[in-house]
mmCIF file with all atom_site columns, C-alpha atoms in Angstrom:
data_model
loop_
_atom_site.group_PDB
_atom_site.id
_atom_site.type_symbol
_atom_site.label_atom_id
_atom_site.label_alt_id
_atom_site.label_comp_id
_atom_site.label_asym_id
_atom_site.label_entity_id
_atom_site.label_seq_id
_atom_site.pdbx_PDB_ins_code
_atom_site.Cartn_x
_atom_site.Cartn_y
_atom_site.Cartn_z
_atom_site.occupancy
_atom_site.B_iso_or_equiv
_atom_site.pdbx_formal_charge
_atom_site.auth_seq_id
_atom_site.auth_comp_id
_atom_site.auth_asym_id
_atom_site.auth_atom_id
_atom_site.pdbx_PDB_model_num
ATOM 1   C CA . MET H 1 1   ? 7.456   1.021   18.387  1.00 0.00 ? 11  MET H CA 1
ATOM 2   C CA . GLN H 1 2   ? 10.444  -0.875  18.278  1.00 0.00 ? 12  GLN H CA 1
ATOM 3   C CA . SER H 1 3   ? 13.742  0.635   16.903  1.00 0.00 ? 13  SER H CA 1
ATOM 4   C CA . MET H 1 4   ? 15.650  -1.459  13.928  1.00 0.00 ? 14  MET H CA 1
ATOM 5   C CA . THR H 1 5   ? 18.517  -0.864  11.731  1.00 0.00 ? 15  THR H CA 1
ATOM 6   C CA . LEU H 1 6   ? 17.695  -1.994  8.562   1.00 0.00 ? 16  LEU H CA 1
ATOM 7   C CA . GLU H 1 7   ? 19.987  -5.057  8.683   1.00 0.00 ? 17  GLU H CA 1
ATOM 8   C CA . GLN H 1 8   ? 17.637  -5.866  11.011  1.00 0.00 ? 18  GLN H CA 1
ATOM 9   C CA . VAL H 1 9   ? 14.593  -4.965  9.162   1.00 0.00 ? 19  VAL H CA 1
ATOM 10  C CA . LYS H 1 10  ? 15.852  -7.250  6.214   1.00 0.00 ? 20  LYS H CA 1
ATOM 11  C CA . THR H 1 11  ? 15.916  -10.371 8.506   1.00 0.00 ? 21  THR H CA 1
ATOM 12  C CA . VAL H 1 12  ? 12.417  -10.093 9.587   1.00 0.00 ? 22  VAL H CA 1
ATOM 13  C CA . LEU H 1 13  ? 10.705  -8.566  6.885   1.00 0.00 ? 23  LEU H CA 1
ATOM 14  C CA . PRO H 1 14  ? 9.531   -11.914 5.427   1.00 0.00 ? 24  PRO H CA 1
ATOM 15  C CA . SER H 1 15  ? 8.134   -12.899 8.814   1.00 0.00 ? 25  SER H CA 1
ATOM 16  C CA . LEU H 1 16  ? 6.412   -9.416  9.250   1.00 0.00 ? 26  LEU H CA 1
ATOM 17  C CA . PHE H 1 17  ? 5.127   -10.020 5.611   1.00 0.00 ? 27  PHE H CA 1
ATOM 18  C CA . THR H 1 18  ? 3.245   -13.503 6.657   1.00 0.00 ? 28  THR H CA 1
ATOM 19  C CA . THR H 1 19  ? 1.164   -11.681 9.424   1.00 0.00 ? 29  THR H CA 1
ATOM 20  C CA . ARG H 1 20  ? -0.359  -9.607  6.782   1.00 0.00 ? 30  ARG H CA 1
ATOM 21  C CA . LYS H 1 21  ? -0.205  -6.282  9.087   1.00 0.00 ? 31  LYS H CA 1
ATOM 22  C CA . PRO H 1 22  ? 1.052   -2.911  8.323   1.00 0.00 ? 32  PRO H CA 1
ATOM 23  C CA . VAL H 1 23  ? 4.413   -2.181  8.733   1.00 0.00 ? 33  VAL H CA 1
ATOM 24  C CA . PHE H 1 24  ? 5.741   1.625   9.199   1.00 0.00 ? 34  PHE H CA 1
ATOM 25  C CA . PHE H 1 25  ? 9.235   2.176   8.320   1.00 0.00 ? 35  PHE H CA 1
ATOM 26  C CA . TRP H 1 26  ? 10.433  5.636   9.814   1.00 0.00 ? 36  TRP H CA 1
ATOM 27  C CA . GLY H 1 27  ? 13.829  7.240   9.133   1.00 0.00 ? 37  GLY H CA 1
ATOM 28  C CA . GLY H 1 28  ? 15.840  9.863   7.291   1.00 0.00 ? 38  GLY H CA 1
ATOM 29  C CA . SER H 1 29  ? 15.563  10.685  3.442   1.00 0.00 ? 39  SER H CA 1
ATOM 30  C CA . GLY H 1 30  ? 18.189  8.031   1.692   1.00 0.00 ? 40  GLY H CA 1
ATOM 31  C CA . THR H 1 31  ? 18.164  5.702   4.351   1.00 0.00 ? 41  THR H CA 1
ATOM 32  C CA . ALA H 1 32  ? 17.477  2.881   1.975   1.00 0.00 ? 42  ALA H CA 1
ATOM 33  C CA . LYS H 1 33  ? 13.615  2.235   3.414   1.00 0.00 ? 43  LYS H CA 1
ATOM 34  C CA . SER H 1 34  ? 12.577  1.784   -0.041  1.00 0.00 ? 44  SER H CA 1
ATOM 35  C CA . THR H 1 35  ? 15.636  -0.180  -1.215  1.00 0.00 ? 45  THR H CA 1
ATOM 36  C CA . THR H 1 36  ? 15.052  -2.793  1.416   1.00 0.00 ? 46  THR H CA 1
ATOM 37  C CA . CYS H 1 37  ? 11.562  -3.184  0.440   1.00 0.00 ? 47  CYS H CA 1
ATOM 38  C CA . HIS H 1 38  ? 12.664  -3.199  -3.127  1.00 0.00 ? 48  HIS H CA 1
ATOM 39  C CA . LEU H 1 39  ? 14.964  -6.117  -2.405  1.00 0.00 ? 49  LEU H CA 1
ATOM 40  C CA . PHE H 1 40  ? 12.430  -8.124  -0.211  1.00 0.00 ? 50  PHE H CA 1
ATOM 41  C CA . VAL H 1 41  ? 10.052  -8.149  -3.655  1.00 0.00 ? 51  VAL H CA 1
ATOM 42  C CA . ASP H 1 42  ? 13.133  -9.192  -5.825  1.00 0.00 ? 52  ASP H CA 1
ATOM 43  C CA . ASP H 1 43  ? 13.850  -11.890 -3.482  1.00 0.00 ? 53  ASP H CA 1
ATOM 44  C CA . LYS H 1 44  ? 10.136  -13.339 -3.354  1.00 0.00 ? 54  LYS H CA 1
ATOM 45  C CA . ARG H 1 45  ? 10.055  -12.812 -7.371  1.00 0.00 ? 55  ARG H CA 1
ATOM 46  C CA . GLU H 1 46  ? 12.513  -15.370 -7.389  1.00 0.00 ? 56  GLU H CA 1
ATOM 47  C CA . VAL H 1 47  ? 10.242  -17.882 -6.097  1.00 0.00 ? 57  VAL H CA 1
ATOM 48  C CA . ASN H 1 48  ? 6.766   -16.368 -7.786  1.00 0.00 ? 58  ASN H CA 1
ATOM 49  C CA . PRO H 1 49  ? 7.695   -14.119 -10.623 1.00 0.00 ? 59  PRO H CA 1
ATOM 50  C CA . GLU H 1 50  ? 4.151   -12.928 -10.590 1.00 0.00 ? 60  GLU H CA 1
ATOM 51  C CA . PHE H 1 51  ? 4.668   -11.342 -7.057  1.00 0.00 ? 61  PHE H CA 1
ATOM 52  C CA . GLY H 1 52  ? 3.423   -7.741  -7.438  1.00 0.00 ? 62  GLY H CA 1
ATOM 53  C CA . MET H 1 53  ? 4.670   -4.449  -6.017  1.00 0.00 ? 63  MET H CA 1
ATOM 54  C CA . ILE H 1 54  ? 2.752   -1.110  -6.078  1.00 0.00 ? 64  ILE H CA 1
ATOM 55  C CA . ASP H 1 55  ? 5.101   2.131   -4.958  1.00 0.00 ? 65  ASP H CA 1
ATOM 56  C CA . LEU H 1 56  ? 2.950   5.056   -4.095  1.00 0.00 ? 66  LEU H CA 1
ATOM 57  C CA . ARG H 1 57  ? 3.782   8.229   -2.549  1.00 0.00 ? 67  ARG H CA 1
ATOM 58  C CA . ALA H 1 58  ? 1.436   9.429   -0.198  1.00 0.00 ? 68  ALA H CA 1
ATOM 59  C CA . SER H 1 59  ? 2.494   13.014  -0.405  1.00 0.00 ? 69  SER H CA 1
ATOM 60  C CA . GLN H 1 60  ? 1.292   13.367  -4.260  1.00 0.00 ? 70  GLN H CA 1
ATOM 61  C CA . LEU H 1 61  ? -2.114  11.720  -3.509  1.00 0.00 ? 71  LEU H CA 1
ATOM 62  C CA . ASP H 1 62  ? -5.302  13.718  -3.679  1.00 0.00 ? 72  ASP H CA 1
ATOM 63  C CA . PRO H 1 63  ? -8.264  12.553  -1.249  1.00 0.00 ? 73  PRO H CA 1
ATOM 64  C CA . VAL H 1 64  ? -10.180 11.500  -4.689  1.00 0.00 ? 74  VAL H CA 1
ATOM 65  C CA . ASP H 1 65  ? -7.026  9.177   -5.650  1.00 0.00 ? 75  ASP H CA 1
ATOM 66  C CA . VAL H 1 66  ? -7.470  7.185   -2.726  1.00 0.00 ? 76  VAL H CA 1
ATOM 67  C CA . ARG H 1 67  ? -11.453 6.952   -2.160  1.00 0.00 ? 77  ARG H CA 1
ATOM 68  C CA . GLY H 1 68  ? -12.115 6.834   -6.113  1.00 0.00 ? 78  GLY H CA 1
ATOM 69  C CA . MET H 1 69  ? -15.115 8.650   -7.921  1.00 0.00 ? 79  MET H CA 1
ATOM 70  C CA . PRO H 1 70  ? -18.701 8.569   -6.991  1.00 0.00 ? 80  PRO H CA 1
ATOM 71  C CA . TYR H 1 71  ? -21.232 7.394   -9.766  1.00 0.00 ? 81  TYR H CA 1
ATOM 72  C CA . VAL H 1 72  ? -24.482 6.529   -9.996  1.00 0.00 ? 82  VAL H CA 1
ATOM 73  C CA . ASN H 1 73  ? -25.833 3.250   -10.649 1.00 0.00 ? 83  ASN H CA 1
ATOM 74  C CA . VAL H 1 74  ? -28.555 3.586   -13.472 1.00 0.00 ? 84  VAL H CA 1
ATOM 75  C CA . ASP H 1 75  ? -30.650 0.797   -12.415 1.00 0.00 ? 85  ASP H CA 1
ATOM 76  C CA . THR H 1 76  ? -30.590 0.968   -8.509  1.00 0.00 ? 86  THR H CA 1
ATOM 77  C CA . LYS H 1 77  ? -30.329 4.985   -8.391  1.00 0.00 ? 87  LYS H CA 1
ATOM 78  C CA . VAL H 1 78  ? -28.066 4.543   -5.744  1.00 0.00 ? 88  VAL H CA 1
ATOM 79  C CA . SER H 1 79  ? -24.241 6.270   -5.920  1.00 0.00 ? 89  SER H CA 1
ATOM 80  C CA . SER H 1 80  ? -21.400 4.181   -5.041  1.00 0.00 ? 90  SER H CA 1
ATOM 81  C CA . TRP H 1 81  ? -17.619 4.691   -5.357  1.00 0.00 ? 91  TRP H CA 1
ATOM 82  C CA . CYS H 1 82  ? -15.360 3.576   -8.452  1.00 0.00 ? 92  CYS H CA 1
ATOM 83  C CA . PRO H 1 83  ? -11.895 3.207   -7.452  1.00 0.00 ? 93  PRO H CA 1
ATOM 84  C CA . PHE H 1 84  ? -8.881  4.452   -8.962  1.00 0.00 ? 94  PHE H CA 1
ATOM 85  C CA . ASP H 1 85  ? -6.601  1.893   -10.120 1.00 0.00 ? 95  ASP H CA 1
ATOM 86  C CA . VAL H 1 86  ? -3.517  2.792   -8.103  1.00 0.00 ? 96  VAL H CA 1
ATOM 87  C CA . PHE H 1 87  ? -4.364  0.179   -5.720  1.00 0.00 ? 97  PHE H CA 1
ATOM 88  C CA . PRO H 1 88  ? -3.528  -3.618  -6.417  1.00 0.00 ? 98  PRO H CA 1
ATOM 89  C CA . ASN H 1 89  ? -5.861  -5.665  -8.574  1.00 0.00 ? 99  ASN H CA 1
ATOM 90  C CA . GLU H 1 90  ? -5.236  -9.284  -8.419  1.00 0.00 ? 100 GLU H CA 1
ATOM 91  C CA . GLU H 1 91  ? -5.680  -9.840  -12.157 1.00 0.00 ? 101 GLU H CA 1
ATOM 92  C CA . ARG H 1 92  ? -3.339  -6.934  -13.159 1.00 0.00 ? 102 ARG H CA 1
ATOM 93  C CA . ASP H 1 93  ? -0.795  -7.405  -10.318 1.00 0.00 ? 103 ASP H CA 1
ATOM 94  C CA . GLY H 1 94  ? -0.884  -11.061 -9.289  1.00 0.00 ? 104 GLY H CA 1
ATOM 95  C CA . LYS H 1 95  ? -2.777  -12.665 -6.051  1.00 0.00 ? 105 LYS H CA 1
ATOM 96  C CA . PHE H 1 96  ? 0.449   -11.680 -3.692  1.00 0.00 ? 106 PHE H CA 1
ATOM 97  C CA . GLY H 1 97  ? 2.515   -8.547  -3.525  1.00 0.00 ? 107 GLY H CA 1
ATOM 98  C CA . LEU H 1 98  ? 3.552   -5.538  -1.379  1.00 0.00 ? 108 LEU H CA 1
ATOM 99  C CA . LEU H 1 99  ? 1.843   -2.031  -1.323  1.00 0.00 ? 109 LEU H CA 1
ATOM 100 C CA . LEU H 1 100 ? 4.456   0.171   -0.184  1.00 0.00 ? 110 LEU H CA 1
ATOM 101 C CA . LEU H 1 101 ? 3.154   3.898   1.070   1.00 0.00 ? 111 LEU H CA 1
ATOM 102 C CA . GLU H 1 102 ? 5.858   5.988   1.132   1.00 0.00 ? 112 GLU H CA 1
ATOM 103 C CA . GLU H 1 103 ? 5.901   9.738   2.475   1.00 0.00 ? 113 GLU H CA 1
ATOM 104 C CA . LEU H 1 104 ? 2.952   8.962   4.711   1.00 0.00 ? 114 LEU H CA 1
ATOM 105 C CA . ASN H 1 105 ? 3.840   11.995  7.380   1.00 0.00 ? 115 ASN H CA 1
ATOM 106 C CA . SER H 1 106 ? 3.760   14.067  4.252   1.00 0.00 ? 116 SER H CA 1
ATOM 107 C CA . ALA H 1 107 ? 0.570   13.193  2.853   1.00 0.00 ? 117 ALA H CA 1
ATOM 108 C CA . LEU H 1 108 ? -2.713  15.638  3.303   1.00 0.00 ? 118 LEU H CA 1
ATOM 109 C CA . PRO H 1 109 ? -4.666  14.973  6.575   1.00 0.00 ? 119 PRO H CA 1
ATOM 110 C CA . ALA H 1 110 ? -7.917  13.636  4.386   1.00 0.00 ? 120 ALA H CA 1
ATOM 111 C CA . VAL H 1 111 ? -5.514  11.326  2.315   1.00 0.00 ? 121 VAL H CA 1
ATOM 112 C CA . LEU H 1 112 ? -3.665  10.224  5.404   1.00 0.00 ? 122 LEU H CA 1
ATOM 113 C CA . ALA H 1 113 ? -7.468  9.247   6.997   1.00 0.00 ? 123 ALA H CA 1
ATOM 114 C CA . SER H 1 114 ? -8.474  7.247   3.875   1.00 0.00 ? 124 SER H CA 1
ATOM 115 C CA . LEU H 1 115 ? -5.029  5.398   3.924   1.00 0.00 ? 125 LEU H CA 1
ATOM 116 C CA . TYR H 1 116 ? -5.668  4.337   7.753   1.00 0.00 ? 126 TYR H CA 1
ATOM 117 C CA . GLU H 1 117 ? -8.846  2.888   6.713   1.00 0.00 ? 127 GLU H CA 1
ATOM 118 C CA . LEU H 1 118 ? -6.926  1.071   3.974   1.00 0.00 ? 128 LEU H CA 1
ATOM 119 C CA . LEU H 1 119 ? -4.238  -0.192  6.491   1.00 0.00 ? 129 LEU H CA 1
ATOM 120 C CA . PHE H 1 120 ? -6.368  -1.113  9.354   1.00 0.00 ? 130 PHE H CA 1
ATOM 121 C CA . ASP H 1 121 ? -9.426  -2.293  7.761   1.00 0.00 ? 131 ASP H CA 1
ATOM 122 C CA . ARG H 1 122 ? -7.807  -3.349  4.618   1.00 0.00 ? 132 ARG H CA 1
ATOM 123 C CA . ARG H 1 123 ? -10.398 -1.336  2.886   1.00 0.00 ? 133 ARG H CA 1
ATOM 124 C CA . ILE H 1 124 ? -11.665 1.509   1.158   1.00 0.00 ? 134 ILE H CA 1
ATOM 125 C CA . GLY H 1 125 ? -15.089 2.082   0.192   1.00 0.00 ? 135 GLY H CA 1
ATOM 126 C CA . ASN H 1 126 ? -15.753 -0.356  -2.666  1.00 0.00 ? 136 ASN H CA 1
ATOM 127 C CA . TYR H 1 127 ? -11.981 -1.553  -2.348  1.00 0.00 ? 137 TYR H CA 1
ATOM 128 C CA . LYS H 1 128 ? -11.041 -4.556  -0.573  1.00 0.00 ? 138 LYS H CA 1
#
């Protein structure tokens, strides 16, 4: 893990974004981690007004919020998952954007496990 100041993060965030890999900021409360991300998105929106951003507090999520609700397909009689609308949707949020997951270290273990699937596999159940 590399240690950086927020000023350094501001300079590397654009190139980190292009890698499409998750980035984890860790620091004390009120140190402008979220603000740094919001400013990055503001800059992106100057070029692309449809650039989206969703800001989720992992500590306030329930496992069902992350995985979705089970349902049974009446035609196939097979159960599946209906994802909740808390995650990005291209129609609603645009093709490009940032999903900011805050307070990961305070999330319930089951929520964190599901979010790891999203972070590392870029999917959760039926949501991709």
